[in-house]
Tab-separated table of C-alpha atoms in Angstrom:
chain	number	residue	atom	x	y	z
A	23	MET	CA	-13.482	98.770	-34.699
A	24	VAL	CA	-14.506	95.205	-33.865
A	25	ARG	CA	-16.177	94.767	-37.248
A	26	SER	CA	-13.080	96.104	-39.005
A	27	ALA	CA	-10.851	93.666	-37.089
A	28	TRP	CA	-13.014	90.652	-37.980
A	29	ALA	CA	-13.144	91.728	-41.629
A	30	GLY	CA	-9.373	91.998	-41.708
A	31	ALA	CA	-9.055	88.551	-40.161
A	32	GLU	CA	-11.251	87.030	-42.863
A	33	ASP	CA	-9.019	88.410	-45.623
A	34	SER	CA	-5.660	87.536	-44.039
A	35	GLU	CA	-3.350	84.564	-44.577
A	36	VAL	CA	-2.555	84.266	-40.861
A	37	VAL	CA	-4.114	85.679	-37.701
A	38	VAL	CA	-2.308	86.150	-34.382
A	39	HIS	CA	-4.359	86.608	-31.223
A	40	LEU	CA	-2.236	88.630	-28.799
A	41	VAL	CA	-3.202	87.954	-25.179
A	42	ASP	CA	-1.912	89.781	-22.108
A	43	VAL	CA	-0.910	86.935	-19.820
A	44	GLN	CA	-0.597	89.326	-16.872
A	45	GLY	CA	-4.300	90.118	-17.151
A	46	GLU	CA	-5.167	86.421	-17.272
A	47	LEU	CA	-3.095	85.778	-14.142
A	48	ALA	CA	-4.528	88.768	-12.286
A	49	VAL	CA	-8.053	87.443	-12.772
A	50	ARG	CA	-7.078	83.914	-11.770
A	51	GLU	CA	-5.397	85.195	-8.621
A	52	ARG	CA	-8.344	87.473	-7.774
A	53	ARG	CA	-6.288	90.663	-7.766
A	54	ALA	CA	-7.521	92.083	-11.054
A	55	GLY	CA	-8.684	95.622	-11.590
A	56	ALA	CA	-11.297	96.778	-14.092
A	57	GLY	CA	-8.788	96.822	-16.927
A	58	GLU	CA	-7.698	93.232	-16.406
A	59	HIS	CA	-11.295	92.006	-16.126
A	60	ARG	CA	-12.155	93.754	-19.389
A	61	SER	CA	-9.078	92.249	-21.065
A	62	VAL	CA	-10.031	88.714	-20.070
A	63	GLN	CA	-13.635	89.273	-21.157
A	64	ASP	CA	-12.389	90.471	-24.539
A	65	VAL	CA	-10.283	87.323	-24.896
A	66	GLN	CA	-13.324	85.141	-24.242
A	67	THR	CA	-15.402	87.130	-26.729
A	68	ILE	CA	-12.764	86.592	-29.412
A	69	ILE	CA	-12.572	82.889	-28.610
A	70	GLU	CA	-16.347	82.563	-29.028
A	71	GLY	CA	-16.151	84.452	-32.309
A	72	LEU	CA	-13.416	82.134	-33.581
A	73	LYS	CA	-15.469	79.098	-32.597
A	74	ALA	CA	-18.489	80.468	-34.444
A	75	ALA	CA	-16.342	81.061	-37.534
A	76	ASN	CA	-14.713	77.619	-37.212
A	77	ARG	CA	-11.337	79.356	-37.430
A	78	GLN	CA	-7.985	78.538	-35.877
A	79	VAL	CA	-5.361	81.224	-35.214
A	80	ILE	CA	-1.948	81.547	-33.575
A	81	LEU	CA	-1.931	82.463	-29.891
A	82	ALA	CA	0.788	84.833	-28.654
A	83	LEU	CA	0.964	85.193	-24.871
A	84	ASN	CA	2.591	88.560	-24.190
A	85	LYS	CA	4.175	90.061	-21.047
A	86	ILE	CA	5.734	86.816	-19.866
A	87	ASP	CA	8.452	88.684	-17.942
A	88	GLY	CA	8.899	87.341	-14.434
A	89	VAL	CA	6.204	84.668	-14.755
A	90	LYS	CA	7.144	81.113	-13.767
A	91	ARG	CA	7.232	78.594	-16.610
A	92	GLU	CA	4.691	76.264	-15.014
A	93	THR	CA	2.301	79.186	-14.581
A	94	LEU	CA	2.677	80.184	-18.234
A	95	LEU	CA	2.140	76.600	-19.334
A	96	ALA	CA	-1.076	76.390	-17.309
A	97	VAL	CA	-2.507	79.502	-18.968
A	98	ALA	CA	-1.364	78.339	-22.406
A	99	HIS	CA	-2.911	74.906	-21.848
A	100	ASP	CA	-6.284	76.281	-20.799
A	101	LEU	CA	-6.472	78.613	-23.792
A	102	TYR	CA	-5.230	75.967	-26.227
A	103	GLU	CA	-7.916	73.580	-24.998
A	104	THR	CA	-10.592	75.933	-26.352
A	105	GLY	CA	-9.743	74.502	-29.773
A	106	VAL	CA	-9.306	77.821	-31.588
A	107	TYR	CA	-5.510	77.968	-31.549
A	108	SER	CA	-3.177	76.093	-33.888
A	109	GLU	CA	0.032	77.067	-32.072
A	110	VAL	CA	1.114	78.971	-28.971
A	111	PHE	CA	4.036	81.395	-28.680
A	112	MET	CA	5.194	83.028	-25.454
A	113	ILE	CA	6.714	86.455	-25.968
A	114	SER	CA	7.766	89.664	-24.303
A	115	ALA	CA	7.328	92.719	-26.479
A	116	ALA	CA	9.357	94.670	-23.918
A	117	THR	CA	12.483	92.509	-24.018
A	118	GLY	CA	12.005	90.797	-27.380
A	119	ALA	CA	12.017	87.321	-25.844
A	120	GLY	CA	10.305	84.860	-28.172
A	121	VAL	CA	9.507	87.527	-30.762
A	122	ASP	CA	12.023	86.252	-33.328
A	123	ASP	CA	10.463	82.787	-33.208
A	124	LEU	CA	7.011	84.225	-33.785
A	125	MET	CA	8.218	86.408	-36.660
A	126	ALA	CA	10.007	83.471	-38.268
A	127	LYS	CA	6.815	81.408	-38.081
A	128	LEU	CA	4.739	84.159	-39.637
A	129	ALA	CA	7.316	84.669	-42.396
A	130	SER	CA	7.218	80.958	-43.216
A	131	LEU	CA	3.451	81.103	-43.647
A	132	MET	CA	3.410	84.103	-45.966
A	133	PRO	CA	2.879	83.426	-49.687
A	134	GLU	CA	5.526	84.770	-52.047
A	135	GLY	CA	4.537	87.880	-53.964
A	136	PRO	CA	5.663	91.289	-55.189
A	137	TRP	CA	6.437	94.202	-52.832
A	138	LEU	CA	3.194	96.066	-52.214
A	139	TYR	CA	4.975	98.968	-50.498
A	140	PRO	CA	8.521	100.370	-50.501
A	141	GLU	CA	10.868	98.156	-48.482
A	142	ASP	CA	11.596	100.875	-45.904
A	143	GLN	CA	7.941	101.900	-45.395
A	144	THR	CA	6.821	100.957	-41.881
A	145	ALA	CA	3.046	101.541	-42.207
A	146	ASP	CA	0.326	101.986	-44.813
A	147	LEU	CA	-1.269	104.902	-42.952
A	148	PRO	CA	-0.996	108.545	-44.054
A	149	ALA	CA	1.604	110.373	-41.960
A	150	ARG	CA	-1.016	112.602	-40.282
A	151	LEU	CA	-3.095	109.619	-39.165
A	152	LEU	CA	-0.042	107.629	-38.113
A	153	ALA	CA	1.121	110.536	-35.949
A	154	ALA	CA	-2.309	110.751	-34.295
A	155	GLU	CA	-2.375	107.007	-33.608
A	156	ILE	CA	1.055	107.128	-31.976
A	157	THR	CA	-0.016	109.913	-29.624
A	158	ARG	CA	-3.308	108.152	-28.847
A	159	GLU	CA	-1.351	105.006	-27.952
A	160	LYS	CA	0.821	106.982	-25.516
A	161	ILE	CA	-2.289	108.456	-23.878
A	162	TYR	CA	-3.699	104.973	-23.391
A	163	LEU	CA	-0.428	103.634	-22.006
A	164	ARG	CA	-0.172	106.439	-19.449
A	165	VAL	CA	-3.777	106.947	-18.284
A	166	HIS	CA	-5.715	103.873	-19.451
A	167	GLU	CA	-7.046	103.135	-15.961
A	168	GLU	CA	-8.404	106.653	-15.445
A	169	LEU	CA	-9.364	107.366	-19.042
A	170	PRO	CA	-10.106	104.179	-21.030
A	171	TYR	CA	-11.028	104.963	-24.645
A	172	ALA	CA	-12.318	108.428	-23.709
A	173	ALA	CA	-9.830	110.449	-25.730
A	174	SER	CA	-9.251	111.068	-29.413
A	175	VAL	CA	-6.326	112.675	-31.228
A	176	GLU	CA	-6.470	114.745	-34.400
A	177	THR	CA	-3.404	115.936	-36.312
A	178	THR	CA	-4.390	119.485	-37.202
A	179	ALA	CA	-1.147	120.471	-38.947
A	180	PHE	CA	1.770	118.588	-40.494
A	181	GLN	CA	4.367	120.907	-41.957
A	182	GLU	CA	7.577	119.937	-43.743
A	183	ARG	CA	10.203	122.489	-42.761
A	184	ALA	CA	13.105	123.767	-44.852
A	185	ASP	CA	15.670	122.206	-42.515
A	186	GLY	CA	14.193	118.733	-43.106
A	187	SER	CA	12.335	118.556	-39.813
A	188	ALA	CA	8.574	118.279	-39.360
A	189	ARG	CA	6.275	120.504	-37.303
A	190	ILE	CA	3.245	118.558	-36.099
A	191	GLU	CA	0.305	120.053	-34.217
A	192	GLN	CA	-2.277	117.807	-32.592
A	193	THR	CA	-5.458	118.284	-30.603
A	194	ILE	CA	-6.421	115.771	-27.933
A	195	TYR	CA	-10.202	115.677	-27.438
A	196	VAL	CA	-11.786	114.566	-24.170
A	197	GLU	CA	-15.391	114.583	-23.010
A	198	ARG	CA	-15.173	116.417	-19.668
A	199	ASP	CA	-13.071	118.984	-17.839
A	200	GLY	CA	-11.994	116.347	-15.318
A	201	GLN	CA	-10.559	114.241	-18.135
A	202	ARG	CA	-8.636	117.237	-19.435
A	203	ALA	CA	-7.032	117.604	-16.015
A	204	ILE	CA	-5.999	113.928	-16.114
A	205	ILE	CA	-4.353	114.351	-19.521
A	206	LEU	CA	-2.478	117.450	-18.370
A	207	GLY	CA	-1.392	115.965	-15.040
A	208	LYS	CA	0.038	117.810	-12.063
A	209	GLY	CA	2.262	120.584	-13.308
A	210	GLY	CA	1.814	119.309	-16.867
A	211	GLU	CA	3.722	116.114	-16.049
A	212	VAL	CA	1.449	113.745	-18.002
A	213	ILE	CA	1.120	115.832	-21.163
A	214	LYS	CA	4.895	116.342	-21.195
A	215	TRP	CA	5.455	112.572	-21.004
A	216	ILE	CA	2.932	111.949	-23.781
A	217	GLY	CA	4.568	114.591	-25.970
A	218	LYS	CA	8.111	113.358	-25.326
A	219	THR	CA	7.441	109.663	-25.975
A	220	SER	CA	5.279	110.409	-29.034
A	221	ARG	CA	7.920	112.712	-30.501
A	222	GLU	CA	10.682	110.160	-29.967
A	223	GLU	CA	8.741	107.420	-31.763
A	224	LEU	CA	7.759	109.757	-34.591
A	225	GLU	CA	11.383	110.766	-35.081
A	226	ASP	CA	12.370	107.123	-35.285
A	227	ILE	CA	9.640	106.272	-37.801
A	228	LEU	CA	9.914	109.412	-39.934
A	229	ASP	CA	13.730	109.474	-39.685
A	230	ARG	CA	13.828	113.209	-39.044
A	231	LYS	CA	13.610	115.713	-36.217
A	232	VAL	CA	10.037	116.347	-35.103
A	233	HIS	CA	8.602	119.405	-33.347
A	234	LEU	CA	5.386	118.176	-31.700
A	235	PHE	CA	2.814	120.536	-30.179
A	236	LEU	CA	-0.121	119.117	-28.208
A	237	HIS	CA	-3.348	120.875	-27.216
A	238	VAL	CA	-6.118	119.411	-25.051
A	239	LYS	CA	-9.742	120.407	-25.667
A	240	VAL	CA	-13.051	119.388	-24.129
A	241	LYS	CA	-15.574	118.233	-26.741
A	242	GLU	CA	-18.447	116.319	-25.172
A	243	ASN	CA	-19.697	114.568	-28.320
A	244	TRP	CA	-16.423	113.861	-30.125
A	245	ALA	CA	-17.227	110.133	-30.194
A	246	GLU	CA	-20.363	110.849	-32.255
A	247	GLU	CA	-18.527	112.565	-35.104
A	248	ARG	CA	-18.499	110.486	-38.268
A	249	GLY	CA	-15.286	112.036	-39.600
A	250	ILE	CA	-13.131	110.699	-36.763
A	251	PHE	CA	-14.102	107.110	-37.560
A	252	ASN	CA	-13.934	107.560	-41.323
A	253	ASP	CA	-10.367	108.832	-40.996
A	254	MET	CA	-9.440	105.588	-39.222
A	255	GLY	CA	-11.097	103.464	-41.907
A	256	LEU	CA	-13.927	102.408	-39.580
A	257	ASP	CA	-17.650	102.204	-40.346
A	258	PHE	CA	-19.475	104.763	-38.180
A	259	ASP	CA	-22.925	103.292	-38.933
A	260	VAL	CA	-22.264	99.777	-37.561
């Protein structure tokens, strides 16, 4: 995944480094959990990689909600001083604050050219893979502290129905029985939330009603299966 990201950066006109400012603040204030420490470490790794490549990118500080301006400016200053950022934008993906400015900047930097995809197409992924990625994102959002990167999602069936709706079946793979219990949650609460939020986003993207069915299976060595990575366009042998 890391190699794929760096390769994409090399071929792109503009690169945006999205940084979770809440994680940066949690570490500075010595109240960070494992997730925040890993986030900050990842930021430093990317900075070192950019220095080695002699590359400058745009910095986008996300999750600025409720953070004092002087605090944001201090974080922005420290990161900007690393020398790998050409500009800094402060945004909130949740509220949309600052996002329009960032989008306008990116649009201004894009070279003119023909449409490579239909105007209303929101992704270049096959529908089956896109559906799996959406569900995997919801799993991470809900249980990332208990289950970081230990789950995979496979779309096992994608059926176009006569009434215009889509029936999608997915299998969530985890490595241990304890992880399966986390995904299910007490009384099925977690799996219901994952299914509901995934279905709602899929309906919005696909512009149709979606019937989503989720199954959770234990598969100890799922992360060693070449096909899972090939489906995502990643090099298994790196």
